[in-house]
Each structure stands twice: as structure tokens, then as C-alpha cells.
Amino acid sequence: QVQVVESGGGLVQPGGSLRLSCAVSGILFSVYDMGWYRQAPGKQREWVASITSTGHLRKYTDSVQGRFTISRDNGKKTVDLQMNSLEPEDTAVYFCAVVRRGSQLHWGQGTRVTVSS
């Protein structure tokens, strides 16, 4: 059984930082790409960042480029999202997904991030 579990969300002031983590079990983690997505209140879920299975290629949506960093540890089967210079517009539920050939195979339950003063 595949499990995808996010953690690390919370309330942070604008300009602050948070580090999200996603732990995966039940699959051969090292062969899959991974992605972070988010869904803001009243909006559709959107892609935030992705990382290839080896970690060599990382991509970001324009709005987080230069502020967020995705990383992975294949030994620990985790993928993290370091979020700096957070803005109120980053407020959302953040989801981690296992990705294969561009399709999301397994989702976590999400972790809520609120950026507010």
C-alpha cells in the first residue's frame, strides 16, 4: 500500500519561511519523479514544483521561482519544499504527489500553509 504523508505546514508571517516534508512508503521511491502542488481557497489545485527521480532536474512555477526549493532524499524516501519569503498569496493546502511520465499516481492528504500577519 502506497502512503504519501505531508508535514510541516502552519501559520507564518509574510516574509517568513517554512519547510514542508513528504514521506513516501510502499513504492520504489527512487524511480519516481515527485511534485508539490497547492490549492488555495476557492481555486483549483496548481502545480508548484517538481523534481526528477535522480534529483538532477528541478522545475518551479513562475510565482515561486527563486523563493522555493524542492529537494529529495532517496535513502529516506522523502521530498522537501523549502519555502522562503512567503507571501499571503502562498496561503494554500500543499500536496505532495508521486509522478510518473507527467501523471500524478499517488497523492498525500495535504498540509495547510497560512501566510498572515
Coordinates of C-alpha atoms in Angstrom, one line a residue:
Q1 CA 0.0 0.0 0.0
V2 CA 1.4 3.4 -1.0
Q3 CA 1.4 6.1 1.6
V4 CA 2.2 9.7 1.0
V5 CA 2.3 11.9 4.1
E6 CA 3.0 15.6 4.1
S7 CA 4.0 17.6 7.2
G8 CA 5.4 21.0 8.2
G9 CA 2.6 23.3 7.4
G10 CA 1.5 26.1 9.8
L11 CA 0.9 29.8 10.3
V12 CA 3.8 32.1 9.3
Q13 CA 4.1 35.8 8.9
P14 CA 4.8 37.4 5.4
G15 CA 8.4 37.2 4.7
G16 CA 8.9 34.1 6.8
S17 CA 9.9 30.6 5.9
L18 CA 8.5 27.1 6.2
R19 CA 9.9 23.7 5.2
L20 CA 7.4 21.1 4.1
S21 CA 8.3 17.4 4.1
C22 CA 6.7 14.5 2.3
A23 CA 7.4 10.9 3.3
V24 CA 6.6 8.1 0.9
S25 CA 6.3 4.4 1.5
G26 CA 5.1 1.4 -0.4
I27 CA 6.9 2.1 -3.7
L28 CA 10.4 2.1 -5.1
F29 CA 10.7 5.8 -4.4
S30 CA 14.0 6.3 -6.3
V31 CA 12.4 5.6 -9.7
Y32 CA 9.6 8.2 -9.5
D33 CA 9.6 11.9 -10.1
M34 CA 7.9 13.9 -7.3
G35 CA 5.9 17.0 -7.3
W36 CA 4.4 19.6 -4.9
Y37 CA 1.1 21.2 -5.7
R38 CA -1.2 23.6 -3.8
Q39 CA -4.8 24.6 -3.7
A40 CA -5.8 28.0 -2.4
P41 CA -9.3 28.7 -1.0
G42 CA -11.7 28.9 -3.9
K43 CA -9.2 28.0 -6.5
Q44 CA -8.1 24.9 -8.5
R45 CA -5.1 22.9 -7.5
E46 CA -2.0 24.1 -9.2
W47 CA 1.5 22.7 -9.7
V48 CA 4.2 24.3 -7.6
A49 CA 7.5 22.4 -8.2
S50 CA 8.8 19.1 -9.4
I51 CA 11.9 17.1 -9.1
T52 CA 13.1 14.1 -11.2
S53 CA 13.8 10.7 -9.8
T54 CA 17.6 11.4 -9.5
G55 CA 17.1 14.9 -8.3
H56 CA 19.1 16.3 -11.2
L57 CA 16.3 18.4 -12.7
R58 CA 14.0 20.7 -10.7
K59 CA 11.3 23.0 -12.1
Y60 CA 9.2 25.7 -10.5
T61 CA 6.1 27.6 -11.3
D62 CA 6.9 31.2 -12.0
S63 CA 5.4 32.6 -8.9
V64 CA 7.7 30.7 -6.6
Q65 CA 10.9 30.7 -8.6
G66 CA 13.7 32.0 -6.5
R67 CA 11.8 31.6 -3.3
F68 CA 11.0 27.9 -3.1
T69 CA 13.5 25.0 -3.3
I70 CA 12.5 21.3 -3.9
S71 CA 14.8 18.6 -2.8
R72 CA 14.7 14.8 -2.2
D73 CA 16.5 12.2 -0.2
N74 CA 16.1 8.8 -1.9
G75 CA 17.6 7.0 1.0
K76 CA 15.0 8.4 3.4
K77 CA 12.2 8.4 0.7
T78 CA 11.4 12.0 1.4
V79 CA 10.9 15.1 -0.7
D80 CA 11.0 18.6 0.9
L81 CA 9.9 22.0 -0.1
Q82 CA 11.8 24.9 1.4
M83 CA 9.7 28.0 1.2
N84 CA 11.3 31.4 1.8
S85 CA 10.0 34.9 1.5
L86 CA 6.4 33.7 1.9
E87 CA 3.6 35.9 0.7
P88 CA -0.1 35.9 1.6
E89 CA -0.7 34.6 -1.9
D90 CA 1.2 31.4 -0.9
T91 CA -1.6 30.5 1.5
A92 CA -3.0 27.1 0.4
V93 CA -3.1 23.4 1.2
Y94 CA 0.1 21.9 -0.1
F95 CA 0.0 18.4 -1.5
C96 CA 2.8 16.0 -2.4
A97 CA 2.4 13.6 -5.3
V98 CA 4.2 10.7 -6.8
V99 CA 4.6 11.4 -10.5
R100 CA 5.3 9.1 -13.5
R101 CA 5.5 10.3 -17.0
G102 CA 3.8 13.5 -16.1
S103 CA 0.8 11.8 -14.4
Q104 CA 0.2 12.0 -10.6
L105 CA -0.1 8.5 -9.4
H106 CA -0.5 8.9 -5.6
W107 CA -1.4 12.0 -3.5
G108 CA -1.0 12.8 0.1
Q109 CA -3.7 14.3 2.3
G110 CA -2.1 17.8 2.2
T111 CA -0.7 20.2 4.8
R112 CA -2.1 23.7 5.3
V113 CA 0.1 26.8 5.0
T114 CA -1.3 30.1 6.1
V115 CA 0.7 33.3 5.5
S116 CA -0.7 36.1 7.5
S117 CA 0.3 38.8 9.9

